[in-house]
CSV table of C-alpha atoms and ligand atoms in Angstrom, one decimal:
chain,number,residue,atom,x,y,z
A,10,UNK,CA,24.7,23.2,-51.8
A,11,UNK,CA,26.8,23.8,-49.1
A,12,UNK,CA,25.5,27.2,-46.5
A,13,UNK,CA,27.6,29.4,-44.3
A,14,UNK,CA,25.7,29.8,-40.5
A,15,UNK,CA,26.4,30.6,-37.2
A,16,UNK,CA,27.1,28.4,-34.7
A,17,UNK,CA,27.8,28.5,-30.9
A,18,UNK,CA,30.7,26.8,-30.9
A,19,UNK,CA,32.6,25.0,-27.9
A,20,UNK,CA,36.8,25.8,-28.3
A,21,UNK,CA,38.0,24.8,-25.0
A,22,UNK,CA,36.3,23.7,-22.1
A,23,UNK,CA,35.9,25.7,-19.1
A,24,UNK,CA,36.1,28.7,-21.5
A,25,UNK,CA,32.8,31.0,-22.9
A,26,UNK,CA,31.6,29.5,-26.0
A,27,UNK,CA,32.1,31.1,-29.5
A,28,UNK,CA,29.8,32.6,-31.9
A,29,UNK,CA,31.3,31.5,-35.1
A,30,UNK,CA,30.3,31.5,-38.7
A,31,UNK,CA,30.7,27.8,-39.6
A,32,UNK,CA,30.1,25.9,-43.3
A,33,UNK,CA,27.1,23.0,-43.7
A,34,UNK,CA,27.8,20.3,-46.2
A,35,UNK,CA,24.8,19.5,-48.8
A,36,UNK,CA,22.6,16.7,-47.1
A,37,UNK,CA,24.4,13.2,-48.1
A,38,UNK,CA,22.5,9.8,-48.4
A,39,UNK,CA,19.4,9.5,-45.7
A,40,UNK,CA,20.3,13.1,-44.5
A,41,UNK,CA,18.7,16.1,-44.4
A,42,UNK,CA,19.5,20.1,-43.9
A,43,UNK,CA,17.6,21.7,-41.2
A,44,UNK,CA,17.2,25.2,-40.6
A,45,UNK,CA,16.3,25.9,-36.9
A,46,UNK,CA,14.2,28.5,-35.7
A,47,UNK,CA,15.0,28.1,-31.5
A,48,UNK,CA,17.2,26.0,-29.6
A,49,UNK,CA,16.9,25.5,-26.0
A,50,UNK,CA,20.1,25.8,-23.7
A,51,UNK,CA,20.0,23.2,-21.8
A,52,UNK,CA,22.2,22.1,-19.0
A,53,UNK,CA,23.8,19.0,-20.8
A,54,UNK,CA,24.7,22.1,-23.4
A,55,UNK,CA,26.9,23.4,-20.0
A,56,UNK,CA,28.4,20.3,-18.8
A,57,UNK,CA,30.0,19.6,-22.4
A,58,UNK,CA,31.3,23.7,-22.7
A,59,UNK,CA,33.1,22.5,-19.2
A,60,UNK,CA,33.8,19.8,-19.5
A,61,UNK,CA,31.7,17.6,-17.0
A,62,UNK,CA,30.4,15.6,-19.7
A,63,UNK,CA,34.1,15.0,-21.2
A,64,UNK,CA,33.5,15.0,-24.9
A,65,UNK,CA,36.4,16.4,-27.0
A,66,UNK,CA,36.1,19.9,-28.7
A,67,UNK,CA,36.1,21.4,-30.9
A,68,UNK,CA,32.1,21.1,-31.6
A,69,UNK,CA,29.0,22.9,-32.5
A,70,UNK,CA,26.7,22.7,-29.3
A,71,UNK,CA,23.0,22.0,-28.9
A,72,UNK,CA,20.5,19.5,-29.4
A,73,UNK,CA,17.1,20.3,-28.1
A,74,UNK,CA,15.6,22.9,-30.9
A,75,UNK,CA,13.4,22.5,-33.6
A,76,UNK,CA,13.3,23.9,-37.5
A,77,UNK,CA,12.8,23.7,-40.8
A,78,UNK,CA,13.5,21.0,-43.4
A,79,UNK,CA,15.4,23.0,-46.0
A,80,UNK,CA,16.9,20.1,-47.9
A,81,UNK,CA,17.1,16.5,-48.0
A,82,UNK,CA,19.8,14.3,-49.2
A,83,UNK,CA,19.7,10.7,-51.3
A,84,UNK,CA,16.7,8.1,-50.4
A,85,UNK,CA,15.0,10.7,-48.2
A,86,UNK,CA,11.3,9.5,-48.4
A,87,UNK,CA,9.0,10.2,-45.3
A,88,UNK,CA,10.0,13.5,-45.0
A,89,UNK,CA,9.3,17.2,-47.5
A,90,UNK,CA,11.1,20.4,-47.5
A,91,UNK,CA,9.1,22.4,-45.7
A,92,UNK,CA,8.2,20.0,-43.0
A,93,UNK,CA,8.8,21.3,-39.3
A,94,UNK,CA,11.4,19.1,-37.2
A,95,UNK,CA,12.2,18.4,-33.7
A,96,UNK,CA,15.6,16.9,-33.4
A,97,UNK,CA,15.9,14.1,-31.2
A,98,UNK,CA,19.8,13.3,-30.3
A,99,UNK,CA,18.7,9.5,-29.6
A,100,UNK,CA,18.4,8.0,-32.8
A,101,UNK,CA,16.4,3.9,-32.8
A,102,UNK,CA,17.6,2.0,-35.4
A,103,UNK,CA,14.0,-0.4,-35.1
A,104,UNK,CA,15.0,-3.9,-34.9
A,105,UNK,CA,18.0,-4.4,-32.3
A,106,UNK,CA,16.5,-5.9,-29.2
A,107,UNK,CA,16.1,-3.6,-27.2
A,108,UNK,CA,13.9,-1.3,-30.0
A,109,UNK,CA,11.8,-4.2,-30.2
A,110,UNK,CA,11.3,-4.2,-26.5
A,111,UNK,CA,10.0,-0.6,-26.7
A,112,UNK,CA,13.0,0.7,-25.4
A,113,UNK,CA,14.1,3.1,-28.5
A,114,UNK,CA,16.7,5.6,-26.3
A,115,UNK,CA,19.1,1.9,-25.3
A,116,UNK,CA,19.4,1.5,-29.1
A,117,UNK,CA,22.8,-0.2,-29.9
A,118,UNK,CA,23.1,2.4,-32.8
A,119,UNK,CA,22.8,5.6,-30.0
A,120,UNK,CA,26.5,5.2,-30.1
A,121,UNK,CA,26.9,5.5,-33.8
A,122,UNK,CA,25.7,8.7,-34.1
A,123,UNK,CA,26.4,10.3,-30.9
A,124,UNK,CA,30.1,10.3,-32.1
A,125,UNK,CA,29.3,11.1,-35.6
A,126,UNK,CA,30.5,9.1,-39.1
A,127,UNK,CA,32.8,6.1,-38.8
A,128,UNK,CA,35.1,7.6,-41.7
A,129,UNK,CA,35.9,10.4,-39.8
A,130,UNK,CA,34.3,12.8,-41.7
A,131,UNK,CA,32.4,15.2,-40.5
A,132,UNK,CA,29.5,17.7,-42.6
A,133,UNK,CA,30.6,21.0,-40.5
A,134,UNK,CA,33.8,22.8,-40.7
A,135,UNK,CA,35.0,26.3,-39.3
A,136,UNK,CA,35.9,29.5,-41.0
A,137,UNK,CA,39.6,28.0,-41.3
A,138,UNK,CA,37.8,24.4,-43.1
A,139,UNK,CA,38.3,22.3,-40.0
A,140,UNK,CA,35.9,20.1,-39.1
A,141,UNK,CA,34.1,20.4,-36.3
A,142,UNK,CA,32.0,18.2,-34.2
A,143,UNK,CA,28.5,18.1,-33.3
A,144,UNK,CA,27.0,17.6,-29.8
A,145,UNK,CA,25.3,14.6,-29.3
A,146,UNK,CA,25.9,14.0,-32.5
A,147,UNK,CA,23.0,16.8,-34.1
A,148,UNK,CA,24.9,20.2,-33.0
A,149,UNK,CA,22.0,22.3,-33.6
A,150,UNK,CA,23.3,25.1,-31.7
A,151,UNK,CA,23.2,27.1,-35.6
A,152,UNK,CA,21.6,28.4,-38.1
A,153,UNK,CA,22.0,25.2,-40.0
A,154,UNK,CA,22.9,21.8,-39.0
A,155,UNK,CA,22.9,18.5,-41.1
A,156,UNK,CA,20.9,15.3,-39.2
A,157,UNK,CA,21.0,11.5,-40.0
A,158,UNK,CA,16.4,11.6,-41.4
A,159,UNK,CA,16.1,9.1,-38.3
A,160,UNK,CA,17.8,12.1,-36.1
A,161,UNK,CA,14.3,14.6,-36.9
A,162,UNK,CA,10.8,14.3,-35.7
A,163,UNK,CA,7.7,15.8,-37.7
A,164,UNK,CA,5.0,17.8,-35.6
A,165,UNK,CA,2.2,20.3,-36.4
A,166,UNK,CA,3.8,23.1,-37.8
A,167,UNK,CA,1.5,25.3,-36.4
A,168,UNK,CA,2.9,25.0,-33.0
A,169,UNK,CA,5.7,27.7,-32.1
A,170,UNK,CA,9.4,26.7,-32.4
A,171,UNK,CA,10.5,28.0,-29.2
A,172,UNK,CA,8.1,25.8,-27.1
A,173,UNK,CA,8.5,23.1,-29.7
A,174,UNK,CA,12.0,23.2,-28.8
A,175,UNK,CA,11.6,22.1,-25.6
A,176,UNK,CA,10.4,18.5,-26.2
A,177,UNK,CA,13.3,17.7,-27.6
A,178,UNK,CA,15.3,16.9,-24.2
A,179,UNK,CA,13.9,19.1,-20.8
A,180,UNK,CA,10.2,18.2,-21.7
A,181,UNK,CA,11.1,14.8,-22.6
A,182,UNK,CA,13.5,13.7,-20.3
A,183,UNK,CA,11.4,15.4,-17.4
A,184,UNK,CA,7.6,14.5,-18.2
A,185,UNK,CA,9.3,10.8,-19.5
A,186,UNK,CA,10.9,9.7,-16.7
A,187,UNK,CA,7.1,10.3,-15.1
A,188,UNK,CA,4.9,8.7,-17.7
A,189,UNK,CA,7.5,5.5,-19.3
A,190,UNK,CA,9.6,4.7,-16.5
A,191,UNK,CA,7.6,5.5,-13.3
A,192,UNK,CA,4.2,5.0,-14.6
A,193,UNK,CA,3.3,7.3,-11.5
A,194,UNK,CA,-0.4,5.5,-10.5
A,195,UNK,CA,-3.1,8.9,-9.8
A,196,UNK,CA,-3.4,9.8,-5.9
A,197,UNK,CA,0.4,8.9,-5.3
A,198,UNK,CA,3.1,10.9,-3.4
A,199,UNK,CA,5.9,11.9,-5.4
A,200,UNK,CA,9.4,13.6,-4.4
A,201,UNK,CA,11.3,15.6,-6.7
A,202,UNK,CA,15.1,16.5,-6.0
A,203,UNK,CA,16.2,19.4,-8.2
A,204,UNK,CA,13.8,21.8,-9.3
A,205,UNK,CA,15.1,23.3,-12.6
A,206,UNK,CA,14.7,22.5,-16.6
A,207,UNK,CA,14.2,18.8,-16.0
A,208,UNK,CA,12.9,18.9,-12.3
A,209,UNK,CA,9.9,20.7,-13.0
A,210,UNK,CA,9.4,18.8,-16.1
A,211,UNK,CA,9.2,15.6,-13.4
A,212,UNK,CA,6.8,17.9,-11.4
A,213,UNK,CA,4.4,18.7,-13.9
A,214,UNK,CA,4.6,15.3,-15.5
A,215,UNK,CA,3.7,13.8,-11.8
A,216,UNK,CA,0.8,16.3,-11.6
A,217,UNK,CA,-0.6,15.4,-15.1
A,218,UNK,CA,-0.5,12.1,-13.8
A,219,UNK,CA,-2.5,12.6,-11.2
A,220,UNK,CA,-0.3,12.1,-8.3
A,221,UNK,CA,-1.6,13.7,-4.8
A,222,UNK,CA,1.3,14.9,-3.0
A,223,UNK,CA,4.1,16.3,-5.0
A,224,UNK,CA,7.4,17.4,-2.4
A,225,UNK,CA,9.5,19.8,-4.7
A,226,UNK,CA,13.1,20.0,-3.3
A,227,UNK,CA,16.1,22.8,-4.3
A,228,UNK,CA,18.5,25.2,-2.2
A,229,UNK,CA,17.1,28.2,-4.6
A,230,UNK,CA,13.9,29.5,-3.4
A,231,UNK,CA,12.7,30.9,-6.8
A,232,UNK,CA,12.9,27.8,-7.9
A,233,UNK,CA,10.8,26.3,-5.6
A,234,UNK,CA,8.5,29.3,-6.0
A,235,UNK,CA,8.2,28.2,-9.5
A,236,UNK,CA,7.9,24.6,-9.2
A,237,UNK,CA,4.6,25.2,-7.3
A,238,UNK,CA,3.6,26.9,-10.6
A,239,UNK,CA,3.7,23.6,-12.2
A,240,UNK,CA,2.2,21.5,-9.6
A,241,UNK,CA,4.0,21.1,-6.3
A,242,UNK,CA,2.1,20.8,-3.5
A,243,UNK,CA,5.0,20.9,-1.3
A,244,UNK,CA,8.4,22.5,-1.4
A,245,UNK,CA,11.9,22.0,0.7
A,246,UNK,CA,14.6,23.9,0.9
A,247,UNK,CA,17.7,21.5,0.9
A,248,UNK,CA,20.2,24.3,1.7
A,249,UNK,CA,17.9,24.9,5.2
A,250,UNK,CA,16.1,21.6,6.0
A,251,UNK,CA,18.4,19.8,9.0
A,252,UNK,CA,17.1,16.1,7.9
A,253,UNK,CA,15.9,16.1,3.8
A,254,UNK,CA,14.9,12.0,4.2
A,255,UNK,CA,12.7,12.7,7.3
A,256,UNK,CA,11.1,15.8,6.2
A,257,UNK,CA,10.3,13.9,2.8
A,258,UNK,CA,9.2,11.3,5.3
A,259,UNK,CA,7.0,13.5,6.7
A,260,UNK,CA,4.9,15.3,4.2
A,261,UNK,CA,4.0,12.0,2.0
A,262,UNK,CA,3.0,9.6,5.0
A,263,UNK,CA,6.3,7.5,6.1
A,264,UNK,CA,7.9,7.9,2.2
A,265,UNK,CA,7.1,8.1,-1.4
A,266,UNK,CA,5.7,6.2,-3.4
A,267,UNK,CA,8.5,7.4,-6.1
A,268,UNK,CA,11.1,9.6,-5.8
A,269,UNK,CA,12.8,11.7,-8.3
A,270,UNK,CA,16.8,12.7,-8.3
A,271,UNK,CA,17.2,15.4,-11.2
A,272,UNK,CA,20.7,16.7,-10.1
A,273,UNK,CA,22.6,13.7,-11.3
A,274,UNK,CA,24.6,13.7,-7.2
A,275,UNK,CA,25.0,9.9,-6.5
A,276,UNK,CA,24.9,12.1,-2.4
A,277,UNK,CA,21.3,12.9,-3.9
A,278,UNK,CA,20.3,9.4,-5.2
A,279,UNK,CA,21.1,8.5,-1.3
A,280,UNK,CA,18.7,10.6,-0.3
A,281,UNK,CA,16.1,10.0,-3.1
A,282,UNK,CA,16.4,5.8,-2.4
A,283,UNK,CA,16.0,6.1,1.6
A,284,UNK,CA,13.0,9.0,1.3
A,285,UNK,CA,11.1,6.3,-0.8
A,286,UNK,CA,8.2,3.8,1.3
A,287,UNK,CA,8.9,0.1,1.6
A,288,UNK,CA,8.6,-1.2,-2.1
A,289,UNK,CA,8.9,2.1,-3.3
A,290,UNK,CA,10.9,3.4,-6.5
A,291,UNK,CA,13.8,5.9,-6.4
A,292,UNK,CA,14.6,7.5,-10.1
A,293,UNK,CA,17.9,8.8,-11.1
A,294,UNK,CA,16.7,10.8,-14.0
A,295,UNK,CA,20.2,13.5,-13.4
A,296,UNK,CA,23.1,12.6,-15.7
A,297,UNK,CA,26.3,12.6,-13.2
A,298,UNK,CA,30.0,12.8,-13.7
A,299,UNK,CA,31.7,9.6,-14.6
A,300,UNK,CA,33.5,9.1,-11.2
A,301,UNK,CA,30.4,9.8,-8.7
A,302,UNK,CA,29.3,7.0,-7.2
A,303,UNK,CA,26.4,6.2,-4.6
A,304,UNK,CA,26.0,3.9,-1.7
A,305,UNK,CA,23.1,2.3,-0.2
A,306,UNK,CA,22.3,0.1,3.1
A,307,UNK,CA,22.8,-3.2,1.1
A,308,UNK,CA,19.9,-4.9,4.0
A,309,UNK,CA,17.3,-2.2,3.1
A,310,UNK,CA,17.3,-3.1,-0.6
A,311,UNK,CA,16.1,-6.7,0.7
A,312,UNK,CA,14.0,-5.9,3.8
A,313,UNK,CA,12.3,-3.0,1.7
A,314,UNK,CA,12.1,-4.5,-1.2
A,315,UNK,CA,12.9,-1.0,-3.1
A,316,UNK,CA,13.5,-0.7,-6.6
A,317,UNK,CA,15.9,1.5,-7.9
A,318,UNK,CA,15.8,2.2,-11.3
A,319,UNK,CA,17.4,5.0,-14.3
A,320,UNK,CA,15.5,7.5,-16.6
A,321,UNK,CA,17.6,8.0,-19.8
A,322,UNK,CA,15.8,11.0,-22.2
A,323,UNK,CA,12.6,10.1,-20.1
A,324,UNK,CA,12.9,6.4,-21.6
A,325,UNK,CA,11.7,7.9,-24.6
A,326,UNK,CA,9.8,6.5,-27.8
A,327,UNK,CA,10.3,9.8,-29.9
A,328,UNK,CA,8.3,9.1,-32.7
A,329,UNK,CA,5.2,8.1,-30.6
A,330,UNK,CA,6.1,10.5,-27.5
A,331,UNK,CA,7.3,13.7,-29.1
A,332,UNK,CA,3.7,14.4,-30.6
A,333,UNK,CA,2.2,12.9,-27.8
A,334,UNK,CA,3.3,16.1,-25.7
A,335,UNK,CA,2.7,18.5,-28.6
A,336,UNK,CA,-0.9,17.1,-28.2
A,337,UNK,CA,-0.1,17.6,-24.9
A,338,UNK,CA,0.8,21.7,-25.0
A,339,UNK,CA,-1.9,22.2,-27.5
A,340,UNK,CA,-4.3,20.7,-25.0
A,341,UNK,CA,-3.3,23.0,-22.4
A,342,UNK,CA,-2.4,19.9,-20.1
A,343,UNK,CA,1.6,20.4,-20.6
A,344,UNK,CA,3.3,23.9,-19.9
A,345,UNK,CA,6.0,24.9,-22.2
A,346,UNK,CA,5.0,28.8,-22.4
A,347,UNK,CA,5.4,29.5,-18.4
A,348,UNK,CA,9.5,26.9,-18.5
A,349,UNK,CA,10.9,30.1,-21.0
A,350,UNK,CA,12.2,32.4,-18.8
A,351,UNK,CA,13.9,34.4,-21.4
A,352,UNK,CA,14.9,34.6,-25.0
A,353,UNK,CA,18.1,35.4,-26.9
A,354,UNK,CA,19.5,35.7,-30.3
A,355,UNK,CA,22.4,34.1,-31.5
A,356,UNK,CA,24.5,36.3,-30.6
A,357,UNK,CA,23.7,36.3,-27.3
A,358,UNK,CA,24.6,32.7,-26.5
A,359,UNK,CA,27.6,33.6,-23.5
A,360,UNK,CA,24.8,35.3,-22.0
A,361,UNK,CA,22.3,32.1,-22.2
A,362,UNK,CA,24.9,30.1,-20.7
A,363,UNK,CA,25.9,32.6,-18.0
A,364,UNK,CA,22.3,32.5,-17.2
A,365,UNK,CA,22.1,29.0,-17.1
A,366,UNK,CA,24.8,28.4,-14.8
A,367,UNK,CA,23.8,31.4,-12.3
A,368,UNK,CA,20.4,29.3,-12.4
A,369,UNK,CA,18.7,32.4,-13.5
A,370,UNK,CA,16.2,30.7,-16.3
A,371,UNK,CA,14.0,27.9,-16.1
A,372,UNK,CA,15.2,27.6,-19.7
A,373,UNK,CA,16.9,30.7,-21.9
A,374,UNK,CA,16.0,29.6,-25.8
A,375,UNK,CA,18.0,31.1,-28.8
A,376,UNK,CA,15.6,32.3,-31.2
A,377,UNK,CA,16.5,33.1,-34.8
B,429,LIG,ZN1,19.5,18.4,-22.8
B,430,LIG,ZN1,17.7,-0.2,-32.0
């Protein structure tokens, strides 16, 4: 049956988001209805309410969050009501070449679902009946929201939904870049540009992996004061340090062995590519705008033999990394307790993304 919700809705970019009470189609074929219980507010959440990330609106935001199964459509088989989900907004379909290779979040089908339906249709509409869109193609950003079955992830459902939330992009993206694309080797010297939700996600996935020296760098000191909470050894503050390259330089012994850019600044990835050693690796793990570019000394890439590489949804094998880092948290390896700053309701959601954009919260998580 078809269930009225609210949703934070984006209208307009550039303008506050909208708390609206929106309408959730029944599940169809190889669907299910999820009810969530938190949703992080993450900054990808920000750069499509402004625009950055120019997708159109109208659409219900969010997609890092994690609920209930309260329904399932046709042919649903491996999963119950009941069941507790994390959405994961990078769908694999299993088979095209690069799933087989491992590499799940460069899926041809990502696209597929990202923009919803071919036929147009779409299973939420607004108080009017106009169909709305859904971020990333989940829009969990509700009460309800209806995913594709290979859109949800099962965990423990004894862990708590507000840090289970987090896995489902920050943690992942952060802690991913770290353990599937680096492979950061123990004793190594790590630099990490950006210390918020996905920054210190890179930091603490660096220090779980061992890695000696960890440089944190930002322009906001409480930031850095919390990034040595999750294992920075080091910190710099951008806004103050004359030469960023040579005090990176400096600290980890003539450059890193890897270095992190989490801002998504192609001025940054400069920075992050030349504050690496000779045969070092340089991450772009920060999604930018569509027209920023970088440059780099063209000899350096062959005298230094550098490699500089991308971290999409910390390269990401959901279904085996998702309850990997629930293992993780329940371990008490992986911090998700100490990244929620603060919580909201529903209703609150302007707030959340005031917050966010005043860099107030390590994350701010909606919480039904
Ligand atoms: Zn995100
Ligand atoms: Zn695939």
């Amino acid at each position: 049956m078809a269930r009225k919700g609210k949703a934070v809705v984006c209208r307009d970019w550039k303008k506050p988001v909208t708390i609206e009470e929106i309408q959730v189609d029944s599940p169809r074929a190889n669907q299910v209805l999820i009810q969530l219980e938190a949703i992080g507010v993450c900054h990808s959440d920000l750069s499509v309410s402004n625009g950055t990330m120019p997708i159109p609106p109208p659409m219900v935001l969010g997609h890092e969050a994690c609920g209930r199964i309260v329904e399932l459509g046709e042919g649903v088989t491996e999963y119950q009501v009941g069941d507790k989900v994390i959405p994961c907004w990078i769908p694999s379909c299993g088979h095209c070449r690069f799933c087989a290779e491992g590499r799940a979040v460069l899926c041809d089908d990502w696209a597929k679902s990202f923009f919803g339906p071919k036929d147009g249709t779409r299973p939420l509409k607004d108080a009017a009946g106009n169909m709305l869109g859904a971020m990333s193609g989940v829009g969990v950003m509700a009460e309800y929201a209806i995913l594709h079955e290979d859109n949800v992830i099962k965990i423990d459902p004894e862990v708590p939904s507000d840090k289970a939330a987090l896995v489902g992009c920050g943690v992942m993206t952060g802690v991913g870049a770290v353990f599937n694309r680096a492979r950061v080797k123990p004793g190594s010297s790590c630099a990490v540009i950006g210390a918020g939700g996905v920054g210190l996600n890179v930091i603490q996935g660096c220090a779980i992996a061992g890695a000696g020296i960890i440089v944190a760098v930002d322009m906001a000191e409480h930031k850095l004061e919390l990034a040595k909470q999750f294992g920075a050894t080091h910190t710099l503050n951008a806004g103050k340090e004359e030469n960023l390259v040579k005090a990176v330089k400096k600290l980890t012994g003539g450059g890193a062995d890897y270095a992190f850019e989490c801002i998504g600044l192609g001025k940054m990835v400069e920075q992050a590519f030349r504050a690496v050693r000779k045969g070092g690796t340089a991450l772009v793990v920060g999604v930018a705008r569509g027209d920023d570019t970088t440059s780099l000394k063209t000899a350096s890439i062959t005298f230094e033999e550098k490699t500089l590489t991308g971290s999409y949804y910390g390269s990401a094998r959901p279904r085996e990394d998702f309850p990997r880092l629930i293992a993780l948290y329940q371990a008490k390896k992986l911090k998700l307790d100490e990244l929620i700053t603060r919580t909201y309701s529903i209703d609150e959601a302007a707030q959340a993304f005031a917050d966010l954009e005043a860099g107030r919260n390590a994350r701010g998580v909606l919480v039904f």
